[in-house]
Amino acid sequence: MPADNHPDLEKIVISKDALKARVRALGREISRDFTGRKPIFVGVLRGCALFLSDLLQNVTVDCSLDFICPSSYEGGMKSTGVVRLLLDLRESIENRDVIIVEDIVDSGLTMNYLLSNLGTRRPRSITVCALLDKPSCRKAEVPIRYLGFTLDDEFVVGYGLDYKELYRNLPYIGVLKKSRI
Ligand code: 5GP
């Protein structure tokens, strides 16, 4: 698909309409699976912002919302592999059904860290919901229960995902021109 929207993009890989349809389906699936369980959605900042907002508008069960912010990319394109928490949850997740909402699972190191960190807090369950998956980059196994799209090994931006803090506001997902990196 040609990137006739933002001039810095080489191509669009997931259109606005495709995102909307898939996120609606994920919201409905989660609502079905979590009926009567009042899950707590944990958004992984900052990339989850647009996905989480659209997802929650398609969730019809009672639920609560909290955020966590790990750091590992430091604004670039390669994971440092070292994950630490810049912001922790405000709520206790003891005995709660936790749904972690992440923009993209790449090496899996961030999600792996979050699963073991949150797992020590005695939740009833932890489920991973990721918009994007790049399985060819995996270094640590991650059980993704709800997945939007699988991608090749390309660095993508838009719909919450950034490159040096830009492009998060694009309503679609695309690949940057080499000249912009
Ligand atoms: P992982 O620890 O799985 O390697 O990386 C997870 C985090 O890296 C994601 O939450 C996201 O912030 C960032 N990331 C991984 N791949 C991409 C990508 O293709 N584009 C952008 N913008 N961020 C990515």
Coordinates of N, CA and C and ligand atoms in Angstrom, one line a residue, residues 44-47 70 72-73 76-77 79 83 102-112 132 134 137-138 142 151 154-158 160-163 168, ligand 1:
V44 N 0.6 -0.8 28.8 CA 2.1 -0.6 28.8 C 2.4 0.7 28.1
L45 N 2.8 1.7 28.9 CA 3.1 3.0 28.3 C 4.4 3.0 27.6
R46 N 4.6 3.9 26.5 CA 3.5 4.8 26.1 C 2.8 4.3 24.8
G47 N 3.4 3.2 24.2 CA 3.0 2.8 22.9 C 1.5 2.2 22.9
P70 N 7.6 0.4 31.4 CA 8.9 -0.1 31.4 C 9.8 0.7 30.4
S72 N 13.2 0.3 27.9 CA 14.3 -0.6 27.3 C 14.8 0.0 26.0
Y73 N 13.9 0.7 25.3 CA 14.4 1.1 24.0 C 15.0 2.5 24.0
G76 N 15.2 4.7 20.7 CA 15.8 4.2 19.4 C 15.1 3.0 18.8
M77 N 15.8 2.2 18.1 CA 15.2 1.1 17.4 C 15.6 -0.3 17.9
S79 N 16.4 -2.9 21.1 CA 16.2 -3.1 22.6 C 17.6 -3.2 23.2
V83 N 15.5 -4.2 31.2 CA 14.2 -3.6 31.4 C 14.1 -3.1 32.8
E102 N -0.3 -4.3 25.3 CA 1.0 -3.9 24.8 C 0.9 -3.6 23.3
D103 N 1.7 -2.6 22.8 CA 1.6 -2.3 21.4 C 2.3 -3.4 20.5
I104 N 3.5 -3.8 20.9 CA 4.2 -4.8 20.0 C 5.1 -5.7 20.9
V105 N 5.1 -6.9 20.5 CA 6.1 -7.8 21.2 C 7.1 -8.2 20.1
D106 N 8.4 -7.8 20.4 CA 9.5 -7.9 19.5 C 10.4 -9.0 20.0
S107 N 11.5 -8.7 20.8 CA 12.3 -9.7 21.4 C 11.6 -10.5 22.4
G108 N 10.5 -9.9 23.0 CA 9.8 -10.5 24.1 C 10.4 -10.2 25.5
L109 N 11.5 -9.5 25.5 CA 12.2 -9.3 26.8 C 11.3 -8.4 27.7
T110 N 10.7 -7.4 27.1 CA 9.9 -6.5 28.0 C 8.7 -7.2 28.6
M111 N 8.0 -8.0 27.7 CA 6.8 -8.7 28.2 C 7.2 -9.8 29.2
N112 N 8.3 -10.4 28.9 CA 8.8 -11.5 29.8 C 9.1 -10.9 31.2
L132 N 0.6 -6.0 18.0 CA 1.5 -6.5 16.9 C 2.5 -7.5 17.5
K134 N 6.2 -9.5 16.3 CA 7.3 -9.8 15.3 C 8.0 -11.1 15.8
C137 N 11.8 -12.0 15.8 CA 12.8 -11.3 16.6 C 12.9 -11.9 18.0
R138 N 12.1 -13.0 18.3 CA 12.0 -13.4 19.7 C 13.2 -13.9 20.3
V142 N 6.9 -15.6 24.8 CA 5.8 -14.8 25.4 C 4.4 -15.5 25.0
L151 N 3.7 -9.3 12.1 CA 4.5 -8.5 11.2 C 5.9 -9.2 10.9
E154 N 10.3 -5.6 10.6 CA 10.5 -4.2 10.1 C 10.2 -3.3 11.2
F155 N 10.9 -2.2 11.4 CA 10.6 -1.3 12.4 C 9.4 -0.4 12.0
V156 N 8.3 -0.4 12.8 CA 7.1 0.3 12.4 C 6.8 1.4 13.3
V157 N 6.0 2.4 12.8 CA 5.6 3.5 13.6 C 4.1 3.8 13.3
G158 N 3.5 4.6 14.2 CA 2.1 5.0 14.0 C 1.2 4.2 15.0
G160 N 0.3 4.9 18.0 CA 0.9 4.8 19.3 C 2.4 4.5 19.3
L161 N 2.9 3.9 18.2 CA 4.3 3.5 18.1 C 5.1 4.7 17.6
D162 N 6.3 4.9 18.2 CA 7.1 6.1 17.8 C 8.4 5.7 17.2
Y163 N 9.1 6.7 16.6 CA 10.5 6.7 16.4 C 11.0 8.0 16.9
R168 N 3.5 8.9 16.7 CA 2.6 8.2 17.5 C 1.1 8.5 17.1
Ligands
5GP1 P1 10.7 -6.2 23.1 O1 11.2 -6.1 24.6 O2 9.7 -7.2 22.9 O3 11.9 -6.3 22.2 O4 10.2 -4.8 22.7 C1 9.0 -4.3 23.2 C2 8.9 -2.8 23.0 O5 9.8 -2.3 22.0 C3 7.6 -2.3 22.5 O6 6.7 -2.1 23.6 C4 7.9 -1.1 21.7 O7 7.8 0.0 22.5 C5 9.3 -1.3 21.2 N1 9.3 -1.8 19.8 C6 9.6 -3.1 19.4 N2 9.5 -3.2 18.1 C7 9.1 -1.9 17.6 C8 8.8 -1.4 16.3 O8 8.9 -2.0 15.3 N3 8.5 0.0 16.3 C9 8.4 0.7 17.4 N4 8.1 2.0 17.3 N5 8.7 0.2 18.7 C10 9.0 -1.1 18.8

